């Protein structure tokens, strides 16, 4: 059978080894006679799964001791409301939140936050979303409650280069980063951010789990209207078990973290991700048959939107891809075209198979 390669933006491909391990442990986890799905979240079996997952994630991202790791529900969009409810109470009222609007997801964050505070779009590209505006152009608000960035725009394929990027804010304004679609894909300095969040279904594990990493001093400022299950301080004080967490999703995420450690950690994944992205962009750039419209220094290593020069052939392209086992390449409906998401779990063989097809379809 020809292997299948899944380029979905999310829920997305998971490492095969992880799925095989989960399958083998499905009915009986480590001889306890129960599936992880059936365990009490307060029992010793699940507590050990939870503790290992937290420890492995802390090691993978070198998360300093003054940051809490929270496992929540509600997804990335849920956090768009949970973040302001937890942070705007820290600053003088009426609070203002600064945003850099780089694409669809940061746009949704602006719209949601406007229900809780004044919002200021500090920067937004003039035309379509094809680059990260230079930091010198950001119009930041002194005393802003926080600055929100989406460091990888999953739909637009725009990524901050976190290697060179040193976010500078005034005073003690924390930076909040929506890292849903590139967390664990590259090394970055956690200590530069106040809050990092990510829906799990892109690069971590199954849908239903949201990861939040939050600096200690940002806990304890939730607005009275904030539901207690979404109050980060309450969640942190109960080790993410104030209410029943998405236990099975945490278990799978833990298997992914252990798998990443065996692969050499985030630095090793980053090298693979650089190689995969280089291979794919080279095939898209080699002539005018395909186009990726994102500025070179803002191109995402995870989500690669592209267009055929002749868009009347889109359906033919997708049908041919499917016949070759290259699945879920259709672009997001808001931007059209195609999109290949090449997360950690996409092997380079999958990218090579896509490149072979791109060349074949272009008659190269
Ligand atoms: C997918 C995604 C979201 C939305 O996540 P949900 O879990 O569907 O709420 C938010 N931000 C980014 C960057 C995403 O990629």
Coordinates of C-alpha atoms and ligand atoms in Angstrom, one line a residue:
X1 CA 0.0 0.0 0.0
X2 CA 1.3 3.5 -0.8
X3 CA 1.8 5.5 2.3
X4 CA -0.7 8.3 3.0
X5 CA 0.6 11.8 3.9
X6 CA -1.8 14.1 5.7
X7 CA -1.2 17.8 5.2
X8 CA -4.1 19.0 7.2
X9 CA -3.7 22.3 9.1
X10 CA -5.5 20.8 12.2
X11 CA -6.5 18.4 13.6
X12 CA -3.3 17.2 12.0
X13 CA -0.9 14.3 11.6
X14 CA 0.5 12.7 14.7
X15 CA 3.6 10.6 14.9
X16 CA 2.9 7.0 13.8
X17 CA 4.8 5.6 16.8
X18 CA 2.6 7.6 19.2
X19 CA -0.6 6.2 17.6
X20 CA 0.8 2.7 17.7
X21 CA 1.6 3.0 21.3
X22 CA -1.8 4.4 22.1
X23 CA -3.4 1.6 20.2
X24 CA -1.4 -1.0 22.1
X25 CA -2.3 0.6 25.5
X26 CA -5.9 1.3 24.6
X27 CA -7.6 -1.5 26.6
X28 CA -5.1 -1.9 29.4
X29 CA -2.7 0.9 30.4
X30 CA 0.5 -0.5 31.9
X31 CA -1.3 -3.5 33.4
X32 CA -3.9 -1.6 35.4
X33 CA -6.7 -3.2 33.4
X34 CA -8.2 0.1 32.4
X35 CA -8.0 2.4 29.4
X36 CA -6.6 5.9 30.1
X37 CA -10.1 7.2 29.1
X38 CA -11.7 5.3 32.0
X39 CA -9.4 6.4 34.8
X40 CA -10.1 8.9 37.5
X41 CA -8.2 12.1 36.9
X42 CA -7.3 12.0 40.6
X43 CA -6.0 8.5 40.7
X44 CA -2.3 7.6 40.9
X45 CA -2.2 6.2 37.3
X46 CA -3.5 9.4 35.7
X47 CA -1.5 11.7 38.0
X48 CA 1.7 9.9 36.9
X49 CA 0.7 10.5 33.2
X50 CA 0.0 14.1 33.9
X51 CA 3.3 14.7 35.9
X52 CA 5.4 13.1 33.3
X53 CA 3.8 15.1 30.5
X54 CA 4.4 18.4 32.4
X55 CA 8.0 17.5 33.2
X56 CA 8.8 16.5 29.6
X57 CA 7.2 19.7 28.2
X58 CA 9.1 21.8 30.7
X59 CA 12.3 20.1 29.6
X60 CA 11.5 20.3 25.8
X61 CA 10.9 24.1 25.9
X62 CA 13.3 24.9 28.8
X63 CA 10.4 26.5 30.7
X64 CA 11.7 28.4 33.7
X65 CA 10.5 27.5 37.2
X66 CA 8.5 30.7 37.5
X67 CA 6.1 29.7 34.7
X68 CA 3.1 27.4 35.2
X69 CA 2.0 24.9 32.6
X70 CA -1.8 24.7 32.4
X71 CA -3.9 22.2 30.5
X72 CA -7.2 23.8 29.6
X73 CA -10.2 23.4 27.3
X74 CA -11.8 25.8 24.9
X75 CA -9.2 25.9 22.2
X76 CA -7.2 28.8 20.8
X77 CA -10.4 30.8 20.3
X78 CA -11.5 30.1 23.9
X79 CA -8.2 31.6 25.0
X80 CA -9.0 34.8 23.0
X81 CA -11.6 35.4 25.7
X82 CA -9.8 33.7 28.6
X83 CA -6.6 35.8 28.2
X84 CA -8.3 39.2 28.5
X85 CA -10.5 38.0 31.4
X86 CA -7.3 37.0 33.2
X87 CA -5.1 40.0 32.3
X88 CA -7.0 43.2 31.8
X89 CA -7.6 43.5 35.6
X90 CA -3.9 44.1 36.1
X91 CA -3.8 47.5 34.6
X92 CA -5.5 50.9 35.1
X93 CA -9.1 50.9 33.8
X94 CA -10.3 51.4 31.1
X95 CA -7.6 49.0 29.9
X96 CA -6.2 48.9 26.4
X97 CA -4.8 45.8 24.7
X98 CA -2.3 46.1 21.8
X99 CA -2.4 43.7 18.9
X100 CA -0.2 43.1 15.9
X101 CA -2.6 42.0 13.2
X102 CA -0.8 39.6 10.9
X103 CA -3.6 37.4 9.6
X104 CA -6.8 35.6 10.3
X105 CA -6.1 34.3 13.8
X106 CA -4.8 37.6 15.3
X107 CA -7.8 39.3 13.6
X108 CA -10.1 36.9 15.5
X109 CA -8.2 37.7 18.7
X110 CA -8.8 41.4 18.3
X111 CA -12.5 40.9 17.7
X112 CA -12.9 38.8 20.8
X113 CA -10.8 41.0 23.1
X114 CA -12.9 44.0 22.2
X115 CA -15.6 42.6 24.4
X116 CA -13.4 43.1 27.5
X117 CA -11.2 46.1 26.9
X118 CA -10.2 48.8 24.4
X119 CA -8.2 47.3 21.5
X120 CA -5.5 49.0 19.6
X121 CA -4.2 47.4 16.4
X122 CA -0.5 48.5 16.7
X123 CA 0.4 47.3 13.3
X124 CA -1.2 45.7 10.3
X125 CA 0.2 45.2 6.8
X126 CA -1.2 47.7 4.2
X127 CA -2.4 45.0 1.8
X128 CA -2.9 41.3 2.2
X129 CA -1.4 39.4 5.1
X130 CA 2.0 38.4 3.7
X131 CA 4.5 39.7 6.2
X132 CA 5.2 40.6 9.8
X133 CA 5.3 44.4 10.0
X134 CA 8.7 45.6 11.3
X135 CA 8.8 46.3 15.0
X136 CA 9.8 50.0 14.5
X137 CA 6.4 50.6 12.9
X138 CA 4.3 49.2 15.8
X139 CA 2.2 51.9 17.5
X140 CA 2.2 50.6 21.0
X141 CA 0.1 52.0 23.9
X142 CA 2.0 53.1 27.0
X143 CA 0.6 51.0 29.9
X144 CA -1.2 48.5 27.7
X145 CA -2.6 45.5 29.6
X146 CA -0.7 43.3 27.2
X147 CA 0.6 43.0 23.7
X148 CA -0.9 40.1 21.7
X149 CA 1.0 38.4 18.8
X150 CA 0.1 35.4 16.8
X151 CA 3.6 34.1 16.1
X152 CA 2.5 31.7 13.3
X153 CA -0.6 32.6 11.2
X154 CA -1.8 29.1 10.3
X155 CA -4.1 30.3 7.4
X156 CA -1.9 33.0 5.9
X157 CA 1.4 31.2 6.4
X158 CA 3.1 34.1 8.1
X159 CA 5.6 33.3 10.9
X160 CA 7.7 35.5 13.1
X161 CA 11.3 34.6 13.0
X162 CA 11.7 34.0 16.7
X163 CA 15.5 33.7 16.4
X164 CA 16.0 37.3 15.6
X165 CA 12.9 38.7 17.2
X166 CA 13.3 40.5 20.5
X167 CA 9.9 41.9 21.4
X168 CA 10.3 45.2 23.1
X169 CA 7.4 46.6 25.1
X170 CA 7.3 49.5 27.6
X171 CA 7.2 49.0 31.3
X172 CA 5.9 45.7 32.5
X173 CA 3.4 45.1 29.6
X174 CA 3.5 41.4 29.1
X175 CA 3.6 39.7 25.7
X176 CA 1.0 37.1 25.0
X177 CA 1.7 34.8 22.1
X178 CA -0.7 32.5 20.3
X179 CA 1.7 29.8 19.3
X180 CA -1.0 27.2 18.3
X181 CA 0.5 26.1 15.0
X182 CA 4.3 26.3 15.7
X183 CA 5.0 25.6 19.3
X184 CA 7.6 22.8 19.7
X185 CA 8.7 23.3 16.0
X186 CA 11.6 25.6 16.9
X187 CA 13.6 26.8 19.8
X188 CA 12.5 30.0 21.4
X189 CA 13.1 31.9 24.6
X190 CA 10.1 31.4 26.9
X191 CA 11.3 34.1 29.3
X192 CA 10.5 36.8 26.7
X193 CA 6.8 36.2 27.0
X194 CA 4.3 36.5 29.7
X195 CA 1.8 34.0 28.3
X196 CA 2.0 31.4 25.5
X197 CA -0.9 29.4 24.4
X198 CA -1.7 26.7 21.9
X199 CA -4.6 24.6 20.8
X200 CA -3.1 21.1 20.8
X201 CA -4.5 19.9 17.5
X202 CA -1.8 21.4 15.3
X203 CA 1.6 20.3 16.7
X204 CA 0.9 18.7 20.1
X205 CA -1.9 16.1 20.1
X206 CA -5.7 15.8 19.8
X207 CA -8.2 18.6 19.7
X208 CA -9.9 19.4 23.0
X209 CA -6.7 20.3 24.9
X210 CA -5.3 23.8 25.1
X211 CA -1.8 24.4 26.5
X212 CA -1.2 27.6 28.4
X213 CA 2.2 28.6 29.8
X214 CA 1.9 31.6 32.1
X215 CA 4.4 33.5 34.2
X216 CA 3.6 33.4 38.0
X217 CA 3.1 37.1 38.5
X218 CA 0.3 37.1 35.9
X219 CA -1.9 34.8 37.9
X220 CA -4.5 36.2 40.3
X221 CA -5.8 39.1 38.3
X222 CA -8.9 37.6 36.8
X223 CA -12.0 39.8 36.3
X224 CA -14.9 38.8 38.6
X225 CA -16.8 37.8 35.4
X226 CA -14.2 35.2 34.5
X227 CA -15.6 31.7 34.9
X228 CA -13.7 29.9 37.7
X229 CA -12.8 27.0 35.4
X230 CA -11.0 29.6 33.2
X231 CA -9.3 31.5 36.0
X232 CA -5.6 30.7 35.5
X233 CA -4.9 31.0 39.2
X234 CA -7.6 28.5 40.1
X235 CA -6.4 26.2 37.4
X236 CA -2.8 26.5 38.5
X237 CA -3.6 26.0 42.2
X238 CA -5.3 22.7 41.2
X239 CA -2.6 21.4 38.9
X240 CA -5.1 21.7 36.0
X241 CA -7.6 19.5 37.8
X242 CA -10.0 22.1 39.2
X243 CA -12.5 20.5 36.9
X244 CA -12.0 17.3 34.9
X245 CA -9.3 18.0 32.3
X246 CA -9.3 16.4 28.8
X247 CA -7.5 13.3 30.2
X248 CA -7.1 11.3 27.1
X249 CA -5.8 14.3 25.1
X250 CA -3.2 15.0 27.9
X251 CA -2.1 11.4 27.7
X252 CA -1.6 11.6 23.9
X253 CA 0.2 14.9 24.3
X254 CA 2.5 13.2 26.8
X255 CA 3.3 10.5 24.4
X256 CA 4.1 13.1 21.8
X257 CA 6.4 14.9 24.2
X258 CA 8.2 11.7 25.0
X259 CA 8.5 10.9 21.3
X260 CA 10.0 14.4 20.7
X261 CA 12.6 13.8 23.4
X262 CA 13.6 10.5 21.8
X263 CA 14.0 12.4 18.5
X264 CA 16.5 14.8 20.1
X265 CA 14.2 17.5 21.3
X266 CA 13.0 20.7 19.8
X267 CA 16.4 21.7 18.4
X268 CA 16.5 18.5 16.4
X269 CA 12.9 19.0 15.2
X270 CA 13.8 22.6 14.2
X271 CA 16.6 21.3 11.9
X272 CA 14.2 18.8 10.3
X273 CA 11.6 21.5 9.9
X274 CA 14.1 23.9 8.2
X275 CA 15.0 21.1 5.8
X276 CA 11.4 20.3 5.0
X277 CA 10.4 23.9 4.4
X278 CA 13.4 24.5 2.2
X279 CA 12.6 21.6 0.0
X280 CA 8.9 22.6 -0.4
X281 CA 9.5 26.3 -1.0
X282 CA 12.2 25.6 -3.6
X283 CA 9.7 23.5 -5.6
X284 CA 7.1 26.4 -5.4
X285 CA 9.6 29.1 -6.3
X286 CA 11.4 27.4 -9.2
X287 CA 9.1 29.0 -11.8
X288 CA 5.7 30.7 -12.2
X289 CA 3.7 27.5 -12.2
X290 CA 3.1 27.9 -8.4
X291 CA 3.3 30.9 -6.1
X292 CA 3.6 31.5 -2.4
X293 CA 2.9 35.2 -1.8
X294 CA 4.5 35.6 1.7
X295 CA 7.6 37.8 2.1
X296 CA 10.7 35.6 2.3
X297 CA 11.6 36.5 5.9
X298 CA 8.0 35.9 7.1
X299 CA 7.4 32.5 5.5
X300 CA 6.1 29.9 7.8
X301 CA 7.9 26.6 8.2
X302 CA 4.7 24.9 9.3
X303 CA 1.9 26.1 7.0
X304 CA 2.7 26.7 3.4
X305 CA -0.2 28.3 1.4
X306 CA 0.3 28.2 -2.4
X307 CA -1.5 28.9 -5.6
X308 CA -1.5 27.4 -9.1
X309 CA -0.7 30.0 -11.8
X310 CA -3.8 28.6 -13.5
X311 CA -6.4 28.4 -10.8
X312 CA -8.9 26.7 -13.1
X313 CA -6.8 23.5 -12.5
X314 CA -7.2 23.5 -8.7
X315 CA -9.7 20.6 -8.7
X316 CA -7.5 18.6 -11.0
X317 CA -4.5 19.3 -8.8
X318 CA -6.3 18.1 -5.7
X319 CA -7.7 15.0 -7.3
X320 CA -4.2 14.0 -8.6
X321 CA -2.8 14.6 -5.1
X322 CA -5.4 12.5 -3.5
X323 CA -4.8 9.6 -5.9
X324 CA -1.1 9.7 -4.8
X325 CA -2.0 9.6 -1.1
X326 CA -1.3 13.4 -0.5
X327 CA -4.3 14.4 1.5
X328 CA -6.0 17.6 2.8
X329 CA -4.1 20.0 0.6
X330 CA -7.0 22.3 -0.1
X331 CA -6.4 25.9 1.1
X332 CA -8.5 27.6 3.8
X333 CA -11.8 28.9 2.3
X334 CA -10.9 32.5 3.2
X335 CA -7.8 32.5 1.1
X336 CA -8.4 29.8 -1.5
X337 CA -5.6 28.0 -3.3
X338 CA -3.7 25.2 -1.6
X339 CA -2.0 24.8 1.8
X340 CA 0.5 22.2 2.9
X341 CA 0.9 22.0 6.7
X342 CA 4.1 20.3 7.5
X343 CA 4.1 20.0 11.3
X344 CA 6.7 18.1 13.3
X345 CA 5.0 14.8 12.7
X346 CA 5.2 15.2 8.8
X347 CA 8.2 13.1 7.8
X348 CA 10.5 14.5 5.1
X349 CA 9.4 11.6 2.9
X350 CA 6.0 13.2 2.9
X351 CA 7.3 16.6 1.8
X352 CA 9.4 14.8 -0.9
X353 CA 6.3 13.0 -2.2
X354 CA 4.5 16.3 -2.4
X355 CA 7.5 17.9 -4.2
X356 CA 7.6 15.0 -6.7
X357 CA 3.9 15.5 -7.4
X358 CA 4.3 19.3 -7.7
X359 CA 7.1 18.7 -10.3
X360 CA 5.1 16.1 -12.1
X361 CA 1.9 18.2 -12.3
X362 CA 4.0 21.2 -13.6
X363 CA 5.4 18.9 -16.3
X364 CA 9.0 19.6 -15.1
Ligands
LIG1 C1 -6.2 26.7 15.0 C2 -5.8 28.0 15.6 C3 -6.6 28.6 16.5 C4 -8.0 28.1 16.9 O1 -8.0 27.0 17.6 P1 -9.4 26.3 18.1 O2 -8.8 25.2 18.9 O3 -10.1 25.9 16.9 O4 -10.1 27.3 18.9 C5 -6.2 29.8 17.1 N1 -5.0 30.3 16.7 C6 -4.2 29.7 15.8 C7 -2.9 30.4 15.5 C8 -4.6 28.5 15.2 O5 -3.8 27.9 14.3

